[in-house]
């Protein structure tokens, strides 16, 4: 038998194909800058994002965000009082429904039944085969839009006696989901109202000094990409039903016929009282009390900071809790839990103490979702876990449906035979259709497919510290481990939470392009091939693990798997489509995009061979700014490329991902760097850390007492 090397046209074609499609693993492609450089620099001013955060208490970033928020609120209140006006948010004017409801999209011609029509194509992050949890079922992020709100009114026009909090505190029974598909967010919000070791967790989102209900201005803080950020909104909200004069459908006809004997002005007043008054009139989320307002306002601020309401349609509950608390989420598939007893004793029994839990169901693709035989547990839906306890040998979970209705009807459900008078008294149980129900632990694991456990640092706010470092790395087509690891050093033995994250692309929906990334990592002792532990993907943003480590230095090797969906529009296509018709929206989302990617500073001083420059988005590694374009033209090929080869080169694999490693340590501070531990550049711990923290401890204690 003679074996020869193939010289056929097939092999030649394959060689040419791979040469044109794949860049060298040493090539780093800088993510594109959406806005022109001079506009970006003018808008960002002195607020340039940092890629490195030295070891500090987890509360430092929060305190900075709160102080900034309070200062902005004070300035707005003073101006409104001078002008004798309520606050109007020009940056998020709800009357501009296209701006506030819809993410950036492109239009394309599509042919249906031989005719042409225009359809919107979303350019949100591709989920490949994964889906997100929504209210109405499993929806790909390219799902068609739902119906829109009818009108906008201020809180004073909607509520008879509005109050942000009724009774001075939030309660899980207050929360009701609206027409937005954000059960993932609403269920996360519900988890924050049942805390035990960290009371008034909701209050940390909306500091008392960061709102003025008379002026109509409200400030909130959320956690994004390793730091706390603030957002401010006015008191305008969307309503489901239109104004009387604008109602031109059957509702107006029916109303006029049934109220024809009334004085026209009385009929108009009754219409407003019936359709446009109280919490039931709101289109999106609401409070159960007809005069309470904190739920719709937090939801509005969350939508604004992400760009629009469409951006918060669908998601993972664990990521919602992270956004609201700054915690770290680990995802569990119930079918994969090895020791269910340990998961109960070391996990669920600590809900509201060290952890917050969400859970969710999958889409069963049943033709009639109401005939699933799942005893009241909704298909493809997110739930909050409020309590877990043992009563007379029974392991029980208290669960909340964010709809505020539809409950479990199996064992230990409302009215079931298990509820003896003694049990009702012991568990303080009151029956009612509020969407809150008890169920056995065994049924809990059987009915729910995924559980998200979020470690909360607020219970020991000053003793948990975090160090983080962000950079841009190449993502090879093959999905191999990245050659350049992170590393960190801890001075004493401690519990360590390791989080590898990518940017939260929800903040710049429409400008995410065609690539999707999933993260994992291995933790090693330097020089050892076998890993200590692996960090698995938890949702779409992060890979995490929690482990007790001895003092020493450790390396974190990254594995980033990239996918490209060619059916989604490229960033440049979205910019070209929207730069005239939706200029303000493009500037807003483009700035969020460029600021986020600016965190990923490309490292230049690794003791490795020089990296080539990507032909897709050229960079010069010696240039200090990640936003500076190259000063020299690109080299031209020595030989012309045939047309077919040029076509193949158009869509070269040029994936790169901005990732950040965060190391949380208890009662000690880690130092963190990137590269091999023996030669990497270390991120030094701030020498005046103690002084920085000492000055904010008293303020933080005041925040807890609000």
XYZ file of C-alpha atoms in Angstrom:
706
model
C 0.000 0.000 0.000
C 1.287 3.432 -0.930
C 0.148 6.529 0.933
C 0.640 9.899 -0.706
C -0.156 13.426 0.319
C -3.261 14.699 -1.403
C -2.600 17.307 -4.048
C -6.109 17.201 -5.418
C -8.198 20.254 -6.121
C -10.310 19.342 -3.077
C -7.371 19.604 -0.693
C -6.200 22.803 -2.338
C -9.660 24.297 -2.004
C -9.800 23.319 1.662
C -6.371 24.781 2.347
C -7.354 28.035 0.691
C -10.647 28.059 2.586
C -9.020 27.674 6.009
C -6.231 30.124 5.211
C -8.802 32.750 4.329
C -11.265 32.003 7.114
C -9.010 31.620 10.152
C -6.548 34.115 11.531
C -3.529 33.091 13.550
C -4.198 32.254 17.184
C -1.746 35.059 17.942
C -4.058 37.609 16.306
C -6.232 39.788 18.528
C -9.089 41.598 16.844
C -10.036 44.801 18.605
C -13.817 45.190 18.890
C -15.112 47.992 16.665
C -15.828 51.491 17.959
C -19.384 52.440 17.049
C -19.140 56.198 17.538
C -16.625 58.488 15.817
C -13.634 59.052 18.054
C -14.193 62.796 18.557
C -17.832 62.265 19.575
C -16.913 59.456 21.970
C -14.205 61.532 23.672
C -16.520 64.531 24.020
C -19.303 62.453 25.575
C -17.147 60.438 27.914
C -15.153 63.390 29.262
C -13.149 62.364 32.299
C -15.218 59.241 32.987
C -12.977 56.787 31.197
C -13.611 53.167 32.199
C -10.910 51.278 34.057
C -9.845 47.737 33.267
C -8.226 47.186 36.671
C -9.713 47.379 40.151
C -7.286 46.861 43.011
C -8.386 44.812 45.983
C -11.035 46.654 47.990
C -14.198 45.999 49.967
C -17.208 45.104 47.851
C -19.041 48.165 49.209
C -16.591 50.743 47.787
C -18.104 50.904 44.307
C -21.615 50.921 45.765
C -20.912 53.908 48.002
C -19.434 55.870 45.111
C -22.496 55.186 42.939
C -24.903 56.185 45.729
C -23.097 59.459 46.411
C -23.099 60.312 42.704
C -26.792 59.476 42.464
C -27.695 61.577 45.498
C -25.731 64.536 44.130
C -27.554 64.347 40.782
C -30.931 64.140 42.525
C -30.123 67.166 44.696
C -29.178 69.217 41.630
C -32.362 68.198 39.784
C -34.578 69.040 42.772
C -32.976 72.464 43.159
C -33.483 73.274 39.475
C -37.106 72.099 39.453
C -37.872 74.160 42.557
C -36.364 77.257 40.937
C -38.479 76.717 37.818
C -41.609 75.512 39.665
C -41.810 72.362 37.529
C -41.920 68.620 37.950
C -38.928 66.705 36.661
C -39.044 65.572 33.037
C -36.410 63.110 31.853
C -35.386 64.195 28.354
C -33.041 61.208 28.067
C -35.901 58.717 28.468
C -39.094 60.463 27.412
C -41.821 57.817 27.458
C -43.869 59.778 24.919
C -41.244 58.747 22.368
C -42.365 55.134 22.322
C -40.004 54.019 19.575
C -37.038 55.250 21.603
C -38.149 53.854 24.965
C -39.691 50.581 23.819
C -37.617 49.347 20.892
C -33.985 48.302 20.598
C -31.886 49.113 17.557
C -32.886 46.983 14.578
C -32.420 46.804 10.847
C -35.043 46.300 8.194
C -34.826 43.830 5.389
C -37.006 42.763 2.509
C -38.604 39.402 3.036
C -40.771 37.556 0.567
C -43.902 35.828 1.811
C -46.324 34.115 -0.581
C -44.775 35.879 -3.516
C -45.147 39.385 -2.074
C -42.647 41.696 -0.450
C -43.006 43.210 2.957
C -40.677 44.887 5.408
C -39.807 43.060 8.597
C -37.743 44.074 11.571
C -34.726 41.938 12.288
C -33.328 42.204 15.765
C -29.591 42.253 16.187
C -29.536 41.180 19.804
C -27.124 38.573 20.997
C -27.649 35.208 19.370
C -28.592 32.473 21.787
C -27.915 29.638 19.323
C -29.990 26.761 20.691
C -30.429 28.307 24.121
C -33.520 30.230 25.109
C -34.463 32.800 27.682
C -37.189 32.664 30.283
C -40.119 34.955 29.512
C -43.694 35.269 30.621
C -45.330 34.171 27.411
C -43.177 31.144 26.677
C -39.725 30.371 25.393
C -38.866 33.195 23.040
C -35.767 33.497 20.957
C -34.298 36.959 21.282
C -35.466 37.588 17.719
C -39.091 37.194 18.761
C -41.760 39.470 17.331
C -42.901 42.384 19.430
C -45.936 42.291 21.711
C -48.664 44.932 21.854
C -47.635 48.380 23.009
C -48.868 50.683 25.782
C -51.587 53.174 24.961
C -50.528 56.384 26.701
C -48.286 58.023 29.295
C -49.217 59.785 32.532
C -47.474 61.042 35.640
C -47.856 59.247 38.949
C -49.981 62.106 40.310
C -52.439 61.560 37.428
C -52.633 57.787 37.929
C -52.756 57.261 41.703
C -55.126 58.781 44.246
C -52.606 58.784 47.113
C -49.267 57.591 45.692
C -46.461 56.386 47.943
C -43.154 54.819 46.937
C -43.374 52.354 49.837
C -46.607 51.624 51.692
C -45.679 50.776 55.268
C -42.069 51.973 54.818
C -40.774 48.696 53.407
C -41.108 46.382 50.422
C -42.833 43.015 50.613
C -42.848 40.112 48.208
C -46.639 40.298 47.963
C -46.297 43.795 46.502
C -44.803 42.606 43.221
C -46.793 41.857 40.066
C -45.492 41.316 36.562
C -47.005 43.299 33.703
C -47.052 42.962 29.924
C -43.257 42.871 29.585
C -41.677 39.428 29.245
C -39.380 40.068 32.202
C -40.461 37.408 34.684
C -36.722 36.742 35.117
C -36.301 40.296 36.464
C -39.530 40.422 38.473
C -38.747 37.088 40.143
C -35.279 38.416 41.007
C -36.839 41.530 42.495
C -39.075 39.359 44.655
C -36.068 37.582 46.133
C -34.780 40.856 47.575
C -37.799 41.322 49.829
C -37.342 38.222 51.980
C -33.820 38.765 53.292
C -32.946 37.849 56.855
C -29.216 38.384 57.447
C -29.161 41.428 55.133
C -32.421 43.306 55.834
C -33.890 46.002 53.600
C -31.945 44.825 50.572
C -34.447 46.562 48.274
C -33.559 49.848 49.989
C -30.012 49.534 48.722
C -31.329 49.762 45.154
C -33.259 52.937 45.861
C -31.498 54.946 48.601
C -33.853 57.167 50.579
C -31.933 60.361 49.791
C -32.005 59.582 46.070
C -35.651 60.411 45.413
C -38.108 63.258 45.736
C -41.682 62.094 45.250
C -43.111 65.626 45.084
C -40.767 66.691 42.278
C -41.152 63.298 40.609
C -37.499 62.230 40.421
C -36.133 58.839 41.484
C -32.590 57.481 41.611
C -31.543 53.827 41.619
C -28.294 51.862 41.564
C -27.589 48.635 39.681
C -24.560 46.376 39.288
C -22.947 46.179 35.859
C -19.696 44.603 34.672
C -17.993 44.620 38.057
C -19.141 47.994 39.375
C -22.224 49.797 40.646
C -23.827 52.406 38.382
C -26.693 54.827 38.988
C -29.743 55.739 36.935
C -32.356 58.488 37.325
C -35.929 58.559 35.995
C -38.968 60.805 36.210
C -42.402 59.681 37.409
C -44.094 59.055 34.053
C -45.450 55.547 33.471
C -47.102 53.649 30.638
C -50.808 52.792 30.806
C -52.659 49.943 29.124
C -55.712 51.930 28.021
C -55.771 55.166 26.005
C -57.210 58.500 27.036
C -60.953 58.894 26.526
C -60.562 61.198 23.533
C -57.968 58.926 21.915
C -59.921 55.699 22.350
C -61.263 54.837 18.907
C -61.917 51.110 19.209
C -64.689 48.942 20.638
C -63.896 49.961 24.215
C -65.058 53.527 23.559
C -68.234 52.400 21.775
C -69.188 49.982 24.537
C -68.428 52.567 27.204
C -70.500 55.304 25.569
C -73.478 52.992 25.052
C -73.443 51.793 28.658
C -72.964 55.303 30.100
C -75.152 57.260 27.709
C -77.414 58.576 30.477
C -74.554 60.245 32.296
C -73.403 63.787 31.818
C -70.543 63.710 29.240
C -68.075 65.066 31.765
C -69.164 62.490 34.341
C -68.782 59.754 31.729
C -65.267 60.970 30.963
C -64.372 61.035 34.665
C -65.733 57.536 35.220
C -63.760 56.277 32.216
C -60.521 57.583 33.738
C -61.419 56.139 37.138
C -62.131 52.736 35.600
C -59.301 52.380 33.092
C -56.544 54.809 34.109
C -56.422 54.848 37.899
C -54.310 52.810 40.295
C -51.826 49.990 39.865
C -54.180 47.969 37.667
C -53.990 50.669 34.988
C -50.245 50.186 34.397
C -49.006 48.418 31.288
C -45.775 47.061 32.756
C -44.994 45.854 36.289
C -46.982 47.106 39.256
C -47.532 46.814 42.991
C -50.474 44.931 44.444
C -51.496 47.996 46.455
C -53.410 50.444 44.221
C -51.290 53.386 45.427
C -47.783 51.899 45.773
C -45.203 52.800 43.104
C -41.778 51.266 43.783
C -42.104 48.249 41.446
C -42.941 50.133 38.203
C -40.301 52.771 38.914
C -37.508 50.264 39.530
C -38.545 48.393 36.385
C -38.510 51.657 34.421
C -35.032 52.552 35.679
C -33.810 49.048 34.825
C -35.225 49.430 31.304
C -33.674 52.875 30.882
C -30.194 51.876 31.973
C -30.293 49.044 29.429
C -31.618 51.308 26.679
C -35.324 50.420 26.431
C -38.029 48.045 27.625
C -37.350 45.640 24.768
C -33.847 45.070 26.147
C -35.166 43.509 29.353
C -37.553 41.139 27.588
C -36.340 37.631 28.451
C -33.369 36.600 30.548
C -31.915 34.400 33.279
C -33.182 34.965 36.858
C -29.738 34.465 38.396
C -28.328 37.268 36.280
C -31.186 39.481 37.432
C -30.227 38.931 41.068
C -26.599 39.747 40.208
C -27.708 43.014 38.603
C -29.682 43.946 41.720
C -27.240 42.843 44.427
C -23.719 42.569 43.032
C -23.743 38.918 44.074
C -22.365 35.893 42.233
C -24.694 33.301 40.729
C -24.130 29.587 40.221
C -26.526 27.657 38.006
C -27.656 24.102 38.799
C -29.614 21.691 36.644
C -31.825 19.766 39.037
C -31.161 16.532 37.152
C -27.411 16.965 37.762
C -27.487 17.522 41.532
C -25.426 14.676 42.985
C -26.266 14.932 46.682
C -29.768 16.297 47.133
C -29.482 16.140 50.926
C -26.375 18.329 50.865
C -28.006 20.744 48.419
C -30.829 21.113 50.916
C -28.756 21.556 54.073
C -25.881 23.581 52.591
C -27.946 25.494 50.062
C -31.688 25.999 50.289
C -31.784 26.155 54.090
C -29.546 29.246 53.803
C -31.929 31.166 51.530
C -32.232 34.728 52.784
C -29.093 34.314 54.885
C -26.073 33.677 52.649
C -27.824 32.997 49.371
C -30.754 34.019 47.208
C -32.446 31.389 45.044
C -34.460 31.524 41.827
C -35.802 28.595 39.900
C -37.341 28.032 36.491
C -39.120 25.605 34.205
C -38.419 24.769 30.591
C -40.597 24.888 27.488
C -42.367 21.556 27.007
C -43.704 22.522 23.550
C -47.145 21.364 24.588
C -49.932 22.499 22.236
C -51.983 23.610 25.236
C -49.796 24.957 28.064
C -52.741 24.774 30.460
C -53.067 21.011 30.029
C -49.551 19.986 30.996
C -50.480 18.036 34.104
C -47.837 19.931 36.098
C -50.187 20.848 38.949
C -50.123 24.618 38.534
C -46.411 25.068 37.754
C -46.200 27.211 34.614
C -44.311 26.161 31.507
C -41.127 28.172 30.758
C -41.384 30.526 33.703
C -39.192 31.940 36.482
C -40.020 31.779 40.197
C -38.558 33.215 43.421
C -37.642 30.949 46.334
C -38.622 32.745 49.526
C -38.032 30.254 52.356
C -36.974 26.690 53.041
C -37.568 24.840 56.286
C -38.259 21.473 57.871
C -41.565 20.867 59.630
C -42.336 17.535 61.292
C -39.975 15.685 58.965
C -41.185 17.482 55.820
C -38.768 19.537 53.735
C -40.785 22.487 52.400
C -40.034 25.348 49.996
C -41.981 28.616 49.848
C -42.127 29.792 46.226
C -43.442 32.943 44.510
C -44.915 33.217 41.003
C -44.165 36.782 39.777
C -47.574 36.933 38.103
C -49.147 37.148 41.553
C -51.489 34.279 40.668
C -51.485 30.639 39.504
C -50.111 28.375 42.215
C -48.967 24.822 42.860
C -51.964 22.597 43.613
C -50.200 19.454 44.845
C -49.182 18.445 48.395
C -48.912 21.373 50.833
C -50.680 23.725 48.410
C -53.398 26.075 49.655
C -56.265 24.067 51.112
C -54.546 20.682 50.829
C -55.043 17.989 53.460
C -51.552 18.518 54.886
C -52.590 21.838 56.455
C -53.649 20.941 59.965
C -54.475 23.748 62.416
C -51.080 23.171 64.026
C -49.282 23.491 60.686
C -51.191 26.663 59.790
C -50.116 28.234 63.067
C -46.514 26.990 62.971
C -45.873 28.241 59.424
C -48.078 31.345 59.717
C -49.918 30.232 56.588
C -52.837 32.181 55.137
C -54.558 30.906 52.017
C -55.063 33.224 49.048
C -54.348 33.473 45.331
C -51.248 35.675 45.591
C -48.911 33.416 43.659
C -47.131 32.339 46.878
C -47.243 28.668 47.825
C -45.506 25.885 49.755
C -44.404 22.677 48.060
C -42.343 19.634 49.131
C -38.625 19.648 48.310
C -38.988 16.443 46.273
C -41.688 18.005 44.082
C -39.646 21.200 43.861
C -36.742 19.291 42.292
C -39.090 17.321 40.060
C -41.098 20.254 38.678
C -38.274 22.775 38.177
C -35.407 22.202 35.771
C -32.928 24.901 36.779
C -31.976 26.562 40.037
C -29.921 29.744 40.360
C -28.093 30.275 43.642
C -26.646 33.739 44.219
C -24.135 34.374 46.980
C -24.885 37.722 48.594
C -22.031 39.695 50.135
C -24.193 42.210 52.009
C -24.429 40.003 55.092
C -20.696 40.576 55.665
C -20.331 43.748 53.614
C -17.015 44.992 55.004
C -15.150 41.668 55.197
C -15.618 40.576 51.588
C -13.117 42.066 49.158
C -12.860 41.968 45.380
C -10.042 42.426 42.883
C -10.683 42.373 39.144
C -8.915 42.734 35.813
C -10.458 43.085 32.332
C -8.783 42.460 28.999
C -9.519 41.516 25.384
C -8.573 38.015 24.253
C -8.641 36.144 20.988
C -11.352 33.482 20.645
C -10.110 30.704 18.347
C -12.576 28.975 16.062
C -11.565 25.607 17.539
C -12.621 26.632 21.060
C -9.225 25.773 22.574
C -8.033 27.129 25.894
C -6.486 30.579 25.653
C -2.705 30.532 25.920
C -2.559 33.465 28.316
C -4.042 32.798 31.766
C -5.009 35.100 34.579
C -3.410 34.542 37.931
C -4.012 35.708 41.484
C -2.349 35.501 44.877
C -4.007 35.265 48.283
C -1.902 35.873 51.409
C -3.834 33.638 53.837
C -6.209 30.656 53.559
C -9.717 31.850 52.727
C -13.005 31.120 51.010
C -12.581 32.343 47.446
C -15.240 33.086 44.835
C -13.820 33.100 41.293
C -15.841 34.705 38.505
C -14.872 34.880 34.841
C -17.240 37.277 33.074
C -17.836 38.759 29.671
C -19.509 42.111 29.117
C -23.236 42.382 29.725
C -24.385 42.854 26.129
C -27.945 43.609 27.253
C -26.736 47.201 27.684
C -26.092 47.655 23.972
C -28.735 45.524 22.286
C -28.563 45.871 18.530
C -24.795 46.361 18.503
C -23.709 42.907 19.633
C -22.986 41.632 16.139
C -23.000 37.995 15.117
C -20.787 36.382 17.774
C -21.920 34.694 20.971
C -19.496 33.448 23.637
C -19.696 30.896 26.439
C -17.088 30.812 29.189
C -15.434 28.233 31.394
C -12.073 27.959 33.142
C -9.686 25.661 34.969
C -7.958 26.642 38.217
C -4.357 25.400 38.497
C -1.410 25.591 40.817
C 1.442 27.063 38.709
C 3.383 24.319 36.952
C 0.783 21.629 37.604
C -1.082 20.074 34.669
C -4.011 18.746 36.689
C -6.579 21.359 37.642
C -7.930 22.004 41.119
C -11.460 22.833 40.050
C -13.355 23.860 36.959
C -15.590 26.902 36.669
C -18.702 26.165 34.646
C -20.879 28.529 32.678
C -23.652 30.053 34.758
C -26.164 31.712 32.457
C -24.788 33.637 29.505
C -22.362 36.063 31.120
C -20.157 34.201 33.550
C -18.436 31.056 34.720
C -18.022 30.704 38.475
C -16.801 28.521 41.278
C -16.514 28.865 45.045
C -13.723 27.067 46.877
C -11.619 27.271 50.031
C -7.991 27.899 49.017
C -4.744 27.840 50.918
C -2.431 30.838 50.747
C -0.506 30.988 47.489
C -0.618 31.814 43.800
C -3.059 30.242 41.349
C -3.539 30.352 37.590
C -6.881 30.566 35.794
C -6.888 29.151 32.251
C -9.731 30.401 30.087
C -11.821 28.497 27.595
C -14.069 30.699 25.495
C -16.257 29.002 22.927
C -17.504 31.270 20.188
C -20.466 30.890 17.855
C -21.385 33.014 14.876
C -24.922 33.436 13.572
C -24.754 34.789 10.038
C -28.487 35.497 10.042
C -27.954 38.345 12.495
C -26.873 41.752 11.198
C -23.348 42.992 11.614
C -22.628 46.043 13.739
C -21.861 48.174 10.693
C -25.193 47.215 9.123
C -27.096 48.406 12.187
C -25.148 51.677 12.259
C -25.821 52.358 8.572
C -29.518 51.603 9.023
C -30.039 53.856 12.059
C -27.571 56.743 11.829
C -30.161 59.138 10.366
C -33.588 57.900 11.482
C -32.581 56.956 15.047
C -29.583 59.165 15.664
C -30.187 59.788 19.371
C -30.767 56.105 20.045
C -27.617 55.139 18.164
C -25.544 57.669 20.115
C -26.951 56.439 23.426
C -26.435 52.733 22.764
C -23.193 53.309 20.852
C -21.707 55.130 23.840
C -22.643 52.261 26.158
C -21.037 49.839 23.682
C -17.787 51.774 23.316
C -17.390 52.463 27.031
C -17.931 48.797 27.840
C -15.371 47.544 25.329
C -12.853 50.180 26.425
C -12.483 48.183 29.668
C -10.819 45.397 27.711
C -7.342 46.845 27.365
C -5.191 44.615 25.161
C -2.056 43.521 27.004
C 1.236 44.266 25.263
C 4.022 43.018 27.505
C 3.641 39.258 27.572
C 6.904 37.314 27.179
C 5.549 35.709 24.039
C 6.084 36.211 20.374
C 4.605 39.372 18.935
C 0.966 39.236 17.964
C 0.018 39.960 14.387
C -2.432 42.670 13.547
C -5.950 41.647 12.584
C -7.021 42.629 9.092
C -10.627 42.864 10.276
C -10.189 45.705 12.768
C -6.540 46.794 12.645
C -4.740 47.832 15.818
C -1.244 48.835 16.798
C -0.189 47.113 19.993
C 2.212 49.898 20.899
C -0.573 52.486 20.893
C -1.645 53.227 24.490
C -5.302 54.002 23.729
C -7.603 51.189 22.722
C -9.586 53.708 20.697
C -6.784 55.073 18.509
C -6.945 53.984 14.850
C -3.792 52.831 13.044
C -1.564 55.533 11.628
C -0.330 53.467 8.695
C -2.327 51.873 5.880
C -2.880 48.144 5.744
C -0.452 46.121 3.638
C -1.754 44.900 0.302
C -1.424 41.270 -0.760
C 1.613 40.452 -2.889
C -0.591 38.578 -5.350
C -4.184 39.277 -6.342
C -6.748 37.005 -4.748
C -9.124 35.264 -7.129
C -12.752 36.320 -6.854
C -13.892 33.096 -5.196
C -11.103 33.302 -2.633
C -11.912 36.954 -1.989
C -15.488 35.971 -1.304
C -14.294 33.404 1.213
C -12.135 36.021 2.927
C -15.052 38.388 3.455
C -16.328 36.581 6.540
C -13.076 35.633 8.211
C -13.364 34.295 11.766
C -12.256 37.343 13.759
C -13.780 36.685 17.169
C -12.451 38.431 20.245
C -14.051 38.774 23.642
C -13.659 41.239 26.501
C -13.412 39.205 29.696
C -12.847 40.081 33.314
C -11.639 37.944 36.200
C -13.066 38.847 39.609
C -11.655 37.314 42.788
C -13.781 37.660 45.937
C -12.027 36.803 49.193
C -13.189 36.821 52.800
C -11.237 38.807 55.389
C -8.234 39.179 53.108
C -7.358 40.834 49.803
C -6.201 39.090 46.633
C -3.807 40.533 44.092
C -4.527 39.714 40.481
C -2.658 39.773 37.183
C -2.644 38.377 33.682
C -0.087 36.091 32.070
C 1.977 33.238 33.475
C 2.376 33.596 37.215
C 6.164 33.704 36.936
C 6.267 36.594 34.504
C 2.878 38.337 34.569
C 2.311 41.945 35.475
C 0.702 42.089 38.907
C -2.147 44.379 39.842
C -0.914 45.748 43.146
C -3.170 46.220 46.120
C -3.889 49.851 46.813
C -1.585 50.923 49.685
C -4.111 53.351 51.116
C -6.991 50.896 51.000
C -7.597 51.077 54.728
C -7.851 54.866 54.612
C -10.289 54.742 51.710
C -12.540 52.271 53.452
C -12.382 53.934 56.849
C -13.936 57.084 55.453
C -16.964 55.309 54.041
C -17.819 52.861 56.811
C -19.936 55.389 58.700
C -21.883 56.337 55.567
C -22.509 52.673 54.809
C -23.905 52.096 58.283
C -26.296 55.000 57.709
C -27.447 53.415 54.448
C -28.293 50.198 56.281
C -30.457 52.128 58.730
C -32.593 53.781 56.044
